[in-house]
mmCIF file of C-alpha atoms in Angstrom:
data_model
loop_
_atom_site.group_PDB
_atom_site.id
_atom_site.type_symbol
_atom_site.label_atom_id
_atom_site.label_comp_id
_atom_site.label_asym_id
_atom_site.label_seq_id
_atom_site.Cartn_x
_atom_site.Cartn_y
_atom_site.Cartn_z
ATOM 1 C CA UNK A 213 99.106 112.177 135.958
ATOM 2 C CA UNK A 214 95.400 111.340 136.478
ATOM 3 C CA UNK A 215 92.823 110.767 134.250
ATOM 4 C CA UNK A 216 89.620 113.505 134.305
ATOM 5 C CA UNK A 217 86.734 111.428 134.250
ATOM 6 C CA UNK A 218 84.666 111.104 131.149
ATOM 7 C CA UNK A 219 88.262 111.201 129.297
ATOM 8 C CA UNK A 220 88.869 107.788 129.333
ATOM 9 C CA UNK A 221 85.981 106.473 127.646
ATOM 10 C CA UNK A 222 86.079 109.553 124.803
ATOM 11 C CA UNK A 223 89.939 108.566 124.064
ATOM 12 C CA UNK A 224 89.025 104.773 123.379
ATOM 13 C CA UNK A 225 85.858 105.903 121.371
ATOM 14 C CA UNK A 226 87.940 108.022 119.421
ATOM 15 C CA UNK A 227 91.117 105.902 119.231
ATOM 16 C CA UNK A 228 88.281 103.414 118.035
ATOM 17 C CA UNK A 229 87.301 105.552 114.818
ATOM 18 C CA UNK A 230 90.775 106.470 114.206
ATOM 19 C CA UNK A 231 92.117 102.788 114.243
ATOM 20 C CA UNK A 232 88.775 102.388 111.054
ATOM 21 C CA UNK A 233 89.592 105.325 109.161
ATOM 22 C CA UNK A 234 93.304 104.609 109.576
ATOM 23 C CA UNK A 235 92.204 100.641 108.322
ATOM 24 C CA UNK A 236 89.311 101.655 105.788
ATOM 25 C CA UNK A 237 92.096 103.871 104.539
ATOM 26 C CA UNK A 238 94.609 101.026 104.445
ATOM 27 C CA UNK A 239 92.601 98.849 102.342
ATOM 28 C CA UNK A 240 91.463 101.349 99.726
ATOM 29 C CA UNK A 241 95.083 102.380 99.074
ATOM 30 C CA UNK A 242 96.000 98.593 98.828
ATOM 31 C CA UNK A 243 92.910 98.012 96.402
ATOM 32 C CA UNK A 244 94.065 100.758 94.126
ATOM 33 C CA UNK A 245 97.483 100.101 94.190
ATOM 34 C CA UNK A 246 97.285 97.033 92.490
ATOM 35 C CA UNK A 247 95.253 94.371 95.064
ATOM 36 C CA UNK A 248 97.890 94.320 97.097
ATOM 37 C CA UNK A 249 97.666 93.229 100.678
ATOM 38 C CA UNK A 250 99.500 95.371 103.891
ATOM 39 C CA UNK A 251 102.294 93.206 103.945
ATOM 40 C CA UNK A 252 102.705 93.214 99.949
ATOM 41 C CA UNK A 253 101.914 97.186 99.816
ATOM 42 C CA UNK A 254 104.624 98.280 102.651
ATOM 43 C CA UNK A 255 107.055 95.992 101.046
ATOM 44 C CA UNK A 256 106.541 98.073 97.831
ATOM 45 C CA UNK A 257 106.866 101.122 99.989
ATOM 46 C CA UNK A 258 109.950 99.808 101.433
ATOM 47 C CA UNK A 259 111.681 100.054 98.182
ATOM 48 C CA UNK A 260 109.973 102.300 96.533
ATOM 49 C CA UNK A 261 112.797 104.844 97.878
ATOM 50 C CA UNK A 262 115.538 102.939 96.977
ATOM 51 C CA UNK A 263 117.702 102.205 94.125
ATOM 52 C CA UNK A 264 117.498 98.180 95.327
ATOM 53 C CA UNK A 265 117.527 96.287 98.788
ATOM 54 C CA UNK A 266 118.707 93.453 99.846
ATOM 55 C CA UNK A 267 115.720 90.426 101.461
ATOM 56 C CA UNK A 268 117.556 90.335 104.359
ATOM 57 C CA UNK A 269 116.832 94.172 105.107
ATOM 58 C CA UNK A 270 113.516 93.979 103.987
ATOM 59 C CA UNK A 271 112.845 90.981 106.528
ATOM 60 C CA UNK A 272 114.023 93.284 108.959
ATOM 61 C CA UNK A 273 111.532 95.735 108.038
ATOM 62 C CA UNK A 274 108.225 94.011 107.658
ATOM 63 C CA UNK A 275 109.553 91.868 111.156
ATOM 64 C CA UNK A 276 109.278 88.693 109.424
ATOM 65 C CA UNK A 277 111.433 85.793 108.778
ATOM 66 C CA UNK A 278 113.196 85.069 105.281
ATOM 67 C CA UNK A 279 111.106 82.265 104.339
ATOM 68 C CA UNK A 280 107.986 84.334 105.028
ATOM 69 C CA UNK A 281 109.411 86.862 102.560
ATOM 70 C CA UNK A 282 110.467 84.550 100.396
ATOM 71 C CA UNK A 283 106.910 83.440 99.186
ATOM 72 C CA UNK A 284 105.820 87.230 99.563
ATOM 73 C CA UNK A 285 108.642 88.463 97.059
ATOM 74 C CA UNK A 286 107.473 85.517 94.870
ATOM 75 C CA UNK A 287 104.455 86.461 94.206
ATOM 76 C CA UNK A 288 105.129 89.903 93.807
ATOM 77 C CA UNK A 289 107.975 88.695 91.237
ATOM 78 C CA UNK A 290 105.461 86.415 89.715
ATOM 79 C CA UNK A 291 102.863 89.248 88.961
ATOM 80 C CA UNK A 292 105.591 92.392 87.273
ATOM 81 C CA UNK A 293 105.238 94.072 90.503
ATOM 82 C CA UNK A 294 109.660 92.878 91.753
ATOM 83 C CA UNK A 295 112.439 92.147 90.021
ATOM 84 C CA UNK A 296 114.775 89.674 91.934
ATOM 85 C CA UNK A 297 118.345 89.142 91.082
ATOM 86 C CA UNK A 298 121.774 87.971 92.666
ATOM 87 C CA UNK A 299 124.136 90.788 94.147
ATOM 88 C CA UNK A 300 126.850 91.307 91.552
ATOM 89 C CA UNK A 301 129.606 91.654 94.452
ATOM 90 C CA UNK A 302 128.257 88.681 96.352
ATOM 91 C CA UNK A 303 126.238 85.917 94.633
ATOM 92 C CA UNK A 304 124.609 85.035 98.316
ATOM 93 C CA UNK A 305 122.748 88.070 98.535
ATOM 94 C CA UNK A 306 119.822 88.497 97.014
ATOM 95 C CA UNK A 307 118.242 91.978 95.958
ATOM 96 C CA UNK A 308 115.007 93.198 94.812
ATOM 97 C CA UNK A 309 113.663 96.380 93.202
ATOM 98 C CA UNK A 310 110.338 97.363 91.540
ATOM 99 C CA UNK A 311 109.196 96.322 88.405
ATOM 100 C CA UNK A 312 106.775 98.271 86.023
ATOM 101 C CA UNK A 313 103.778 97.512 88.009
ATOM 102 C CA UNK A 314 105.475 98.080 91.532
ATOM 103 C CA UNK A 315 106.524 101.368 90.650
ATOM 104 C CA UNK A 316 103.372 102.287 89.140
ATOM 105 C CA UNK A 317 101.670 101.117 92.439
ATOM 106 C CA UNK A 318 104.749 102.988 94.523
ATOM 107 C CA UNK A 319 103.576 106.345 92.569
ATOM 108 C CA UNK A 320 99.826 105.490 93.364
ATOM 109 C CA UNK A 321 100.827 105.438 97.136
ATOM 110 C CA UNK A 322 102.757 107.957 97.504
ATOM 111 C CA UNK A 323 100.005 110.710 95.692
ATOM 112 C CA UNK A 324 97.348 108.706 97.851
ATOM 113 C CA UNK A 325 99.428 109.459 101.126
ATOM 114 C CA UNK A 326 99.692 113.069 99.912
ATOM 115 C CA UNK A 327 96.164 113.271 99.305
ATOM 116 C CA UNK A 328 95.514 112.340 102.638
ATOM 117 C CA UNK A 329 97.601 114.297 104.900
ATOM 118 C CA UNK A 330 96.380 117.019 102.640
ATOM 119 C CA UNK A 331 92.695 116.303 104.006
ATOM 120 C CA UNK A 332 93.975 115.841 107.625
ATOM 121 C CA UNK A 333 96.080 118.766 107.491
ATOM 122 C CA UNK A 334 94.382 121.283 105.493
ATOM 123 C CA UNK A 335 91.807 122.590 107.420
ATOM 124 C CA UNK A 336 94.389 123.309 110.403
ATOM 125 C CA UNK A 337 97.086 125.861 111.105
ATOM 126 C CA UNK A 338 100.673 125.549 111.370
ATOM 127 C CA UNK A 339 100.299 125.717 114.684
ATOM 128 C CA UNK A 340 98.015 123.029 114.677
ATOM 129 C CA UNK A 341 99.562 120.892 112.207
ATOM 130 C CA UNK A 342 102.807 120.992 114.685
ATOM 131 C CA UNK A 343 100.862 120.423 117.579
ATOM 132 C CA UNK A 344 98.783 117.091 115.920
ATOM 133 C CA UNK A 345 102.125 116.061 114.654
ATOM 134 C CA UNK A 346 103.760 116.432 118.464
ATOM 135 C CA UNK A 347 101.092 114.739 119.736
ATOM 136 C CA UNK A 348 100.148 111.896 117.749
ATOM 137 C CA UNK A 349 104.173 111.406 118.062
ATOM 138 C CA UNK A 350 103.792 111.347 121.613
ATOM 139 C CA UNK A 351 100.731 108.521 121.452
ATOM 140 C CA UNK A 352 102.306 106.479 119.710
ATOM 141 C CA UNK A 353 105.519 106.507 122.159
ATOM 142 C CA UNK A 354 103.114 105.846 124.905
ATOM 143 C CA UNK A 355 101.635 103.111 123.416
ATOM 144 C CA UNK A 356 104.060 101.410 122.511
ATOM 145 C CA UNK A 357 105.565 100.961 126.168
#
């Protein structure tokens, strides 16, 4: 399929302001959640939904080597945000889950999240809101080839 002309250049202009909203967005949620950085917010995020998870899944999440998550988990230990502890069927695994402050900053996330699609959503129909949804679904596929 071929590009009109005069598309192009209004795609990457607005892809532009999305990818700044989308990362202005990113780092007021991360403020307000506690000073958290990305990596430190999604891991929250990551476990926010579960009971407890195991590092090795969470590695797997955030694409990251143990080690790497290691020092991430320990600082997030270190200020009430994780609790770490040793699997009771296996002593070798190692499982985290949120502490006070993690789930306070989980709760802040989620409502901030909310808030948002609320904005982005709102002023649209159903229709709309499906079609967005399909689409942006669809951009990200393509991008990602």
């Amino acid at each position: 399929m071929e590009v009109a002309v005069g598309n192009e250049e209004k795609f990457l202009s607005v892809m532009f302001s999305l990818n700044n909203a989308i990362k202005s967005e990113s780092e007021y949620c991360c403020k307000i959640c506690g000073d958290l950085n990305e990596k430190e917010l999604f891991i929250i995020s990551f476990i926010g939904g579960k009971q407890s998870v195991k590092m090795s899944d969470i590695a797997d999440f955030i694409q990251a080597p143990l080690s790497t998550l290691t020092t991430i988990v320990d600082k997030l230990v270190t200020n009430k945000f994780l609790l770490r502890y040793n699997s009771n069927d296996d002593r070798r695994v190692v499982k985290v889950e949120l502490d006070r402050k993690g789930k306070s900053s989980y709760k802040e996330f989620q409502n901030r999240r909310e808030i948002v699609a609320k904005k982005v959503l709102g002023h649209l129909t159903e229709v709309e809101q499906v079609t967005l949804i399909a689409n942006l679904t669809q951009l990200t596929s393509s991008i990602q080839l």
